[in-house]
Coordinates of N, CA, C and O in Angstrom, one line a residue:
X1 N 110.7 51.8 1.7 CA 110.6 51.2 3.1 C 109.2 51.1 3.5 O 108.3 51.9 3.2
X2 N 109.0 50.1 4.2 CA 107.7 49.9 4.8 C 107.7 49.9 6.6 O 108.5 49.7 7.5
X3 N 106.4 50.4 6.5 CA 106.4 50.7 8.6 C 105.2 50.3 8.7 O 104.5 50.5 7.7
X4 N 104.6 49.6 9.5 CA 103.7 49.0 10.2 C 103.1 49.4 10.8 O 103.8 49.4 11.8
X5 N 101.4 50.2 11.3 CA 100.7 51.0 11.7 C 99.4 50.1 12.4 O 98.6 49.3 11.7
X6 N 99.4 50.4 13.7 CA 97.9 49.5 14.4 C 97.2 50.8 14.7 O 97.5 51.7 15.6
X7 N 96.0 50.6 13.5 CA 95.3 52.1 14.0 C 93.7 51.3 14.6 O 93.1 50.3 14.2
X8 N 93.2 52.2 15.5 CA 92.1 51.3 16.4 C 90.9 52.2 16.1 O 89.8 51.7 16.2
X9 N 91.0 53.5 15.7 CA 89.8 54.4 15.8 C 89.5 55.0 14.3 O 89.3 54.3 13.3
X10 N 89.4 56.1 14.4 CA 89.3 57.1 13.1 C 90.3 56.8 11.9 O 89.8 57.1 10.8
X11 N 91.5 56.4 11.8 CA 92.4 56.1 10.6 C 92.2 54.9 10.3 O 93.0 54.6 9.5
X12 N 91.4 53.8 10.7 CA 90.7 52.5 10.1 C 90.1 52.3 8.6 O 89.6 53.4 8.3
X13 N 90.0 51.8 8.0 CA 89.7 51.9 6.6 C 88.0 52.5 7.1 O 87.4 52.5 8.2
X14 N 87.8 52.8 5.9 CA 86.1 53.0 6.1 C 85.9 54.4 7.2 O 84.8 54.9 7.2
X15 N 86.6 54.7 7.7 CA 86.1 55.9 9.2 C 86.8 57.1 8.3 O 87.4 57.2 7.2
X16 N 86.6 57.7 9.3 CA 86.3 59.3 9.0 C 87.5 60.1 8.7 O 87.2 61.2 8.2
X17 N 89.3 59.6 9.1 CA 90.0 60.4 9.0 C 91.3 59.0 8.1 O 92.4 59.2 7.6
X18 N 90.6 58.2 8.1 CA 91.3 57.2 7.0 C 92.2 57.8 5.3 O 93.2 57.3 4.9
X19 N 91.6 58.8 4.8 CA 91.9 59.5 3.7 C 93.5 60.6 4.1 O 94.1 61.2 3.3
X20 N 93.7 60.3 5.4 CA 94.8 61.1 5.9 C 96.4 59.7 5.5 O 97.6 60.0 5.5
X21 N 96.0 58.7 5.4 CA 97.0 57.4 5.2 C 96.5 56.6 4.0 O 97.4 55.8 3.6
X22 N 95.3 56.7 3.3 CA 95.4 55.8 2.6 C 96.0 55.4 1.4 O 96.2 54.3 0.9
X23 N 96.5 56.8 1.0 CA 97.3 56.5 -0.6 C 98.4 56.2 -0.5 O 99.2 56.1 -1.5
X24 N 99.0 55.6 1.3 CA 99.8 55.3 1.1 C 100.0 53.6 1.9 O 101.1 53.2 2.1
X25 N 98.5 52.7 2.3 CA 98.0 51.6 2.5 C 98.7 50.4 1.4 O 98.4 50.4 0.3
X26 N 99.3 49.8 1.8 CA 99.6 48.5 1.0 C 99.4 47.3 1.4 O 99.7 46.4 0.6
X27 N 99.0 47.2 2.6 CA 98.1 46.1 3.1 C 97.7 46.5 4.3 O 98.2 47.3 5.0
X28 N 96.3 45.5 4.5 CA 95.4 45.4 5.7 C 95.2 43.9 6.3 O 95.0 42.9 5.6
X29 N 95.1 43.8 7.6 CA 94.6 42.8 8.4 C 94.3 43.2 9.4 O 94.9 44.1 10.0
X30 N 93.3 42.5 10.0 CA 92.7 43.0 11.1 C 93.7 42.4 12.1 O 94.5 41.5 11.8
X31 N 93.6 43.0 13.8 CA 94.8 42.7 14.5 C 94.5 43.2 15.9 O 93.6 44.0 15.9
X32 N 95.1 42.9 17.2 CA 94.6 43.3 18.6 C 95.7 43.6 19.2 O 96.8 43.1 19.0
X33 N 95.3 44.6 20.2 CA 96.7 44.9 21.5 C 96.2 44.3 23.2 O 95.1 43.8 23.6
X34 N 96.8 44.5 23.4 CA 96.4 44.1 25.1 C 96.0 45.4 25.8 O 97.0 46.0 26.3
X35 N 94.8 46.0 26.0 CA 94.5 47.2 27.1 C 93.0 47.2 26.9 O 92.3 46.2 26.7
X36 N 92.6 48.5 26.9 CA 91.4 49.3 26.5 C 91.7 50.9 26.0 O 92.7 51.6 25.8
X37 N 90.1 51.2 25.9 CA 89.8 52.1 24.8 C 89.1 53.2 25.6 O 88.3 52.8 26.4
X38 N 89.5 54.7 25.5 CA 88.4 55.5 26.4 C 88.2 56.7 25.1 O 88.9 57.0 24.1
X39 N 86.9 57.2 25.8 CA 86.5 58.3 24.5 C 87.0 59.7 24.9 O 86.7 60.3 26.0
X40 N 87.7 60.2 24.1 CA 88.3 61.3 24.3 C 87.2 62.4 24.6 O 86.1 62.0 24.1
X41 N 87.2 63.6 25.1 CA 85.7 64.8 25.0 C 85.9 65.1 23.4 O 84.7 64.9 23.0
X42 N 86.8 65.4 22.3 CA 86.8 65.2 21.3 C 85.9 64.8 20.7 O 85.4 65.3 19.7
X43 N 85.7 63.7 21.5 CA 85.1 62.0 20.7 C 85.4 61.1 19.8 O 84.6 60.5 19.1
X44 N 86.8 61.1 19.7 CA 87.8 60.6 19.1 C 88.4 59.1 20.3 O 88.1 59.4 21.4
X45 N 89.0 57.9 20.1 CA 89.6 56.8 20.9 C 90.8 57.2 21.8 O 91.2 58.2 21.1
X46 N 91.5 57.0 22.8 CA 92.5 56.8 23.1 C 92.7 55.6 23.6 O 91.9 55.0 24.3
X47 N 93.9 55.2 23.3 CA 94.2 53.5 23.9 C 94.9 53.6 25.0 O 95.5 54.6 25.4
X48 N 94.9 52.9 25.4 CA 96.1 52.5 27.1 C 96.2 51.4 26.7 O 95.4 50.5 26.5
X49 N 97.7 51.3 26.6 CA 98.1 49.7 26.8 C 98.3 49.1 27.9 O 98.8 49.7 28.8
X50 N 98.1 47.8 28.1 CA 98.3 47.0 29.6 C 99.1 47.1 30.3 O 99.9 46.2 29.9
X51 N 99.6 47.5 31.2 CA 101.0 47.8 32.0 C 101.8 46.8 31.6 O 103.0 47.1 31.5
X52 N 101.4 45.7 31.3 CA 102.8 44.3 31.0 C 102.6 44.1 29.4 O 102.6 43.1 28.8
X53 N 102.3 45.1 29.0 CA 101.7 45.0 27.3 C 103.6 45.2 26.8 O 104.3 46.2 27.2
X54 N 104.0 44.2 26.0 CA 105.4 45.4 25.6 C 105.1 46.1 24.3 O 104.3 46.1 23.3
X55 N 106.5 47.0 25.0 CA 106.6 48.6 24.2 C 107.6 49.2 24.2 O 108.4 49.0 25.1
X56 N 107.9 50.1 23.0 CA 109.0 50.6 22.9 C 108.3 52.2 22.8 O 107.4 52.4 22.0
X57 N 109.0 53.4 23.5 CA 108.5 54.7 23.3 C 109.7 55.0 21.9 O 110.7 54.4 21.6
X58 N 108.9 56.0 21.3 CA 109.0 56.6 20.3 C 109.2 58.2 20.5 O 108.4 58.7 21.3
X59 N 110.1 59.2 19.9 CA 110.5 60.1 19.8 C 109.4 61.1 18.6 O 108.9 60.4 17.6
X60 N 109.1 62.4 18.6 CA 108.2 63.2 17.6 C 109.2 63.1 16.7 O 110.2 63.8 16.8
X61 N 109.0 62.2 15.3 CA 109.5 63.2 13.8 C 110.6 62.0 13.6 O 111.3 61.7 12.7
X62 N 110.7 61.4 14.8 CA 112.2 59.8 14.3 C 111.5 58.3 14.4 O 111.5 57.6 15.4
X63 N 111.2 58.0 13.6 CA 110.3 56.6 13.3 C 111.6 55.4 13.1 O 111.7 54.9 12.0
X64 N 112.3 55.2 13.9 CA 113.5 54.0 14.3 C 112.7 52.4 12.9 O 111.7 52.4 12.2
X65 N 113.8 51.5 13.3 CA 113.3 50.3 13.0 C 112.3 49.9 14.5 O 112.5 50.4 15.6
X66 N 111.3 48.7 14.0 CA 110.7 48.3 15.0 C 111.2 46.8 15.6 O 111.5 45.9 14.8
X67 N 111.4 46.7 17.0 CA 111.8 45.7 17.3 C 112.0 44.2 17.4 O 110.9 43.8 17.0
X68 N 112.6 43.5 17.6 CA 112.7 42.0 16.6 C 112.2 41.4 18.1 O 112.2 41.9 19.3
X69 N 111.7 39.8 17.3 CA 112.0 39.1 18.9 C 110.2 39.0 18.8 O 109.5 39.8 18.2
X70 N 109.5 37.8 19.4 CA 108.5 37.5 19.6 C 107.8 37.2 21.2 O 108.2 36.6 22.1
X71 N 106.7 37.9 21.1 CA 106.4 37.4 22.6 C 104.8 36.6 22.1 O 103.9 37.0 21.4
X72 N 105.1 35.3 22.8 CA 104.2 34.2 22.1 C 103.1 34.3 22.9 O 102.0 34.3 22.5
X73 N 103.4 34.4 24.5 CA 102.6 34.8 25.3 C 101.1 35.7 25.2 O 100.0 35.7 25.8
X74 N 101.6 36.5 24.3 CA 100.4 37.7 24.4 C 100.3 37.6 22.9 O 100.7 38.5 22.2
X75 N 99.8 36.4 22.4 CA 99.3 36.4 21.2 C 97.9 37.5 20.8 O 97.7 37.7 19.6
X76 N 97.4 37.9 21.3 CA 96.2 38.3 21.1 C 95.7 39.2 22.1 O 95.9 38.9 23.2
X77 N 95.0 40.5 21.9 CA 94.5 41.3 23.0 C 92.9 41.9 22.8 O 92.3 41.4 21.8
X78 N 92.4 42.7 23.4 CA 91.2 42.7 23.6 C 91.1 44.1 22.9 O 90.0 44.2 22.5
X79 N 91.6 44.8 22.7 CA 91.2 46.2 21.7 C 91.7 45.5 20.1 O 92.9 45.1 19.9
X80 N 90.7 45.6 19.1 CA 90.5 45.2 18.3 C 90.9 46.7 17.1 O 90.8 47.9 17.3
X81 N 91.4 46.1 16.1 CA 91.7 47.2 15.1 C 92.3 46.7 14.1 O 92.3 45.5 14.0
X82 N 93.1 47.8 12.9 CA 93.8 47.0 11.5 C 95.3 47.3 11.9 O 95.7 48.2 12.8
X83 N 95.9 46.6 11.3 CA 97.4 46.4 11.3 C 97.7 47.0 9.4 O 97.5 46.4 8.4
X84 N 98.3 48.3 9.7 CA 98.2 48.7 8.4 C 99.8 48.1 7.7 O 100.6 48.1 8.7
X85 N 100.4 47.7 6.6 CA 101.4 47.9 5.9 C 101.2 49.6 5.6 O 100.1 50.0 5.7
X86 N 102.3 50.3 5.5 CA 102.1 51.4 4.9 C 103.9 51.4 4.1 O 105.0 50.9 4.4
X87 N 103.3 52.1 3.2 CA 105.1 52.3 2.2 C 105.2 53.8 3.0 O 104.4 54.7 2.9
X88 N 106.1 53.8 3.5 CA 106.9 55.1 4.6 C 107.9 55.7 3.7 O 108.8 55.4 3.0
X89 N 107.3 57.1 4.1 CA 108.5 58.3 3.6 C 108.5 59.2 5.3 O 107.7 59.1 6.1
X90 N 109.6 60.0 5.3 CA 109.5 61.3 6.5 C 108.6 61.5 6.0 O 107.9 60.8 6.8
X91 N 107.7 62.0 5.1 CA 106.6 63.5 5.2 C 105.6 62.5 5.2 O 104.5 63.1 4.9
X92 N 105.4 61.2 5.3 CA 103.7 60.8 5.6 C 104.5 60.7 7.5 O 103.8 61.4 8.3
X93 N 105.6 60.0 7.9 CA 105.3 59.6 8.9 C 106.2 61.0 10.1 O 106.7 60.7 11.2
X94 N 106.3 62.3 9.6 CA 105.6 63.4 9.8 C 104.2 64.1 10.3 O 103.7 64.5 11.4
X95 N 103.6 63.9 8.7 CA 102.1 64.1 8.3 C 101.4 63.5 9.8 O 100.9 64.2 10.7
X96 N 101.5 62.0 10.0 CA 100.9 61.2 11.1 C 101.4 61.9 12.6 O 100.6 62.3 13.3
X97 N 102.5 61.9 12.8 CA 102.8 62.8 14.1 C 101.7 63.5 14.3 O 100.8 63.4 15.0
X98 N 102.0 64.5 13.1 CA 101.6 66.0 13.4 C 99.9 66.1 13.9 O 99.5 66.8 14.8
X99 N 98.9 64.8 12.7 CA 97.9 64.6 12.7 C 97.1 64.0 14.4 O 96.0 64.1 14.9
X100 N 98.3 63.2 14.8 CA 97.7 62.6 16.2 C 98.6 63.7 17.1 O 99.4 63.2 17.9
X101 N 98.6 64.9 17.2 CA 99.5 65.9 18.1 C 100.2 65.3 19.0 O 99.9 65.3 20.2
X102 N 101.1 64.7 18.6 CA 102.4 63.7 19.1 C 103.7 64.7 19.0 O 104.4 64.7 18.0
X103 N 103.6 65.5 20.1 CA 104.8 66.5 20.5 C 105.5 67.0 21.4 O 104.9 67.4 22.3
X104 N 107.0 67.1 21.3 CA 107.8 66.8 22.7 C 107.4 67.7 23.7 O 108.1 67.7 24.7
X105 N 106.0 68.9 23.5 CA 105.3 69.5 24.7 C 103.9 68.9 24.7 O 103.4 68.8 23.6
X106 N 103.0 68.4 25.7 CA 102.4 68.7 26.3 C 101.9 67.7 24.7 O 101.5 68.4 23.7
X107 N 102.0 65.9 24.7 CA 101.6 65.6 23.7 C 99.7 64.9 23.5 O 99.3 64.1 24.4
X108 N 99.1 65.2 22.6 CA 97.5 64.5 22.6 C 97.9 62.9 22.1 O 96.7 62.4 22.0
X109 N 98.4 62.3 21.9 CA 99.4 61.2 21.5 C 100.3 60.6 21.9 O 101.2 61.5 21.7
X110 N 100.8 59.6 22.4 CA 102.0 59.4 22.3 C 102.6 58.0 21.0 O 101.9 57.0 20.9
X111 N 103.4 58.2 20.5 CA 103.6 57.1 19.5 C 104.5 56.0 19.5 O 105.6 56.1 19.0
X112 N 103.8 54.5 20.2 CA 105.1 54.0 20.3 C 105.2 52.5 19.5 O 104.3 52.1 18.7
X113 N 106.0 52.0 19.8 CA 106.1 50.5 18.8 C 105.4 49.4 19.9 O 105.4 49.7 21.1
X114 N 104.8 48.4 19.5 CA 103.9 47.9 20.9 C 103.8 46.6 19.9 O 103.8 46.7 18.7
X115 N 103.7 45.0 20.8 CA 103.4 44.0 20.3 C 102.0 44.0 19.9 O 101.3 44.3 20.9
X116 N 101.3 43.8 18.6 CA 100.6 43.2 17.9 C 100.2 41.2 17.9 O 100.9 40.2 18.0
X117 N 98.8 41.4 17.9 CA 98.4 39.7 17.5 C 99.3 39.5 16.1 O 99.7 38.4 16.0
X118 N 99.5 40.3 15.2 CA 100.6 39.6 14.2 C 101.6 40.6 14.2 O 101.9 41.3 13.2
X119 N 102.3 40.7 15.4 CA 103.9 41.1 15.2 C 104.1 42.8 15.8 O 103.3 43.7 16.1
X120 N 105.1 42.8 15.8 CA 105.2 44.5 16.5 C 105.2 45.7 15.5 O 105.8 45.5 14.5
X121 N 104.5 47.0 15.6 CA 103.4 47.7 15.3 C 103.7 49.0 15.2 O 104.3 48.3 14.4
X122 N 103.9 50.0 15.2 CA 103.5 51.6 15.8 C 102.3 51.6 15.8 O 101.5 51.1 15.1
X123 N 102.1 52.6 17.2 CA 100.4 52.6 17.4 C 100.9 54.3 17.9 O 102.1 54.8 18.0
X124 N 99.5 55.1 18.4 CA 99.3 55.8 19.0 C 98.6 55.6 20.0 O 97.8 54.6 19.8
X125 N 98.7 56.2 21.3 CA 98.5 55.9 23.0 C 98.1 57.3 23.5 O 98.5 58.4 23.2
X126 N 96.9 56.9 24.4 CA 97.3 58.3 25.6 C 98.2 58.4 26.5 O 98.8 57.4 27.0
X127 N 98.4 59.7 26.8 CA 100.0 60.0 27.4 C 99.6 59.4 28.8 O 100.5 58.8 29.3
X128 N 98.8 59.4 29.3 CA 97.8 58.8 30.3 C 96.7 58.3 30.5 O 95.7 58.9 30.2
X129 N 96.5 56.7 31.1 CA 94.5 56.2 31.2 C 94.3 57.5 32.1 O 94.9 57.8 33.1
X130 N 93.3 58.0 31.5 CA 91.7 59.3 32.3 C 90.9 58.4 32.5 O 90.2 57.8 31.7
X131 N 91.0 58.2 33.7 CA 89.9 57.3 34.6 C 88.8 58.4 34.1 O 87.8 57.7 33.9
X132 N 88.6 59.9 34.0 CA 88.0 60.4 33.9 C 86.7 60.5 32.3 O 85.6 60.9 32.1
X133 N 87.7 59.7 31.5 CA 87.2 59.6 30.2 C 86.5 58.5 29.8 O 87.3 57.6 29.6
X134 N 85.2 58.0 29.6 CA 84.5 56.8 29.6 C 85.2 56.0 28.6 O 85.5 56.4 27.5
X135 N 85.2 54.8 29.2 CA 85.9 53.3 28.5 C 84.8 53.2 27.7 O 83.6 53.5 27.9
X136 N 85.3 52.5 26.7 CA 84.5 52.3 25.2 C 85.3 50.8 24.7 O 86.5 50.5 24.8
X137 N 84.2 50.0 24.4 CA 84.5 48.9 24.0 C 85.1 48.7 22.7 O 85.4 47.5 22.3
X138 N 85.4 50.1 21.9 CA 85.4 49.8 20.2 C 85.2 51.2 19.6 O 84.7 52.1 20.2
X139 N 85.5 51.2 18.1 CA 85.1 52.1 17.6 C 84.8 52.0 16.4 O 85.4 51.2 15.6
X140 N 83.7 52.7 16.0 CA 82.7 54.0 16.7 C 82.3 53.2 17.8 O 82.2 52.0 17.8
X141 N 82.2 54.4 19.1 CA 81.4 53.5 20.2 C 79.7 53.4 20.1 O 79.0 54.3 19.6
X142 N 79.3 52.4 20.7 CA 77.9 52.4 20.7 C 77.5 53.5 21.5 O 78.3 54.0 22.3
X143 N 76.0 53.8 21.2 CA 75.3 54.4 21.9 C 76.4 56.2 21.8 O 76.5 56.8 22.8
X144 N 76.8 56.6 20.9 CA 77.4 57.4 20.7 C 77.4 58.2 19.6 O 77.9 57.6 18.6
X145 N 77.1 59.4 19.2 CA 77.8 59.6 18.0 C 78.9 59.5 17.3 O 79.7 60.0 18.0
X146 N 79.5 59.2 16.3 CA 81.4 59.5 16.2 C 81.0 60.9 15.2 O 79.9 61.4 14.8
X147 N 82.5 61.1 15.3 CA 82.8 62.6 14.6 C 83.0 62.1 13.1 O 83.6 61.3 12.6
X148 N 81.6 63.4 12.6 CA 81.5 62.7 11.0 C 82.1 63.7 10.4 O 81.8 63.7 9.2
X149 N 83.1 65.0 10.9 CA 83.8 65.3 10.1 C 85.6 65.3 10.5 O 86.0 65.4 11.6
X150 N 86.3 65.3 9.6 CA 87.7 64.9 9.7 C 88.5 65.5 10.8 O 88.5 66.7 10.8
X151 N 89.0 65.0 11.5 CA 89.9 65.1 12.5 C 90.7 66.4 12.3 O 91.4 66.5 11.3
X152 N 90.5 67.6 13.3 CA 91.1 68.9 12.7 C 92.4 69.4 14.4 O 92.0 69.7 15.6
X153 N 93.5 69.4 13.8 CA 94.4 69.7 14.8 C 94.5 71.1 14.8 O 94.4 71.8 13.8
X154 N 94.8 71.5 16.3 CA 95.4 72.7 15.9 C 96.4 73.0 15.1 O 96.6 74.2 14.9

């Protein structure tokens, strides 16, 4: 089975926590959502999607089919990123929960299905925009360092 992954930050080919998904990568294209990007104190991305962005929430540890049906309207959005193919088992799409702390307490993630410039997606979200957390046009952000070592969860 295959599941469909829009990752915008650190699991992007080439970045720093990429090695956590790739052996199981079967295609790439580049791809956009509708919102913005803020930097976590981490210094890791969180996305917010656009209030009229559609979306389906997602449960920790149950990866459903993703939804049918096109919205022609929102061909394209302004946070830029890869649209992964991935060949899906539980224990990668597990692995990924557990790695973005996407959990039914108090989650650093939330994981949901969201229209894509080519088609609908799983992505990871903050559970909230933090007006408090500086917007970032992209990632790595400019004028920033990014984290040059691997994303470590509790």
């Amino acid at each position: 089975m295959q599941v469909r992954l829009f990752v915008y930050g650190s699991l992007r080919p080439g970045q720093c926590n990429y090695d956590q998904l790739s052996d199981s990568v079967l295609a790439s294209q580049a791809a956009s959502v509708g919102g913005w990007l803020r930097l976590r104190p981490e210094g890791y991305p969180a996305l917010s999607l656009a209030p009229d962005w559609p979306r389906r929430g997602g449960q920790p540890g149950h990866w459903p089919e993703l939804p049918g049906g096109v919205e022609l309207e929102l061909a394209s959005g302004e946070v830029g990123g890869d649209l992964l193919d991935l060949n899906w088992t539980p224990e990668l799409g597990q692995k990924l929960d557990d790695f973005e702390g996407f959990t039914e307490h108090a989650p650093d993630y939330l994981r949901v299905a969201c229209w894509t410039s080519c088609g609908w997606a799983w992505t990871y979200v903050a559970p909230e925009d933090r007006a408090d957390w500086e917007r970032i046009a992209g990632w790595p952000p400019q004028g920033h360092l990014s984290p040059r070592v691997p994303h470590q969860r509790r």
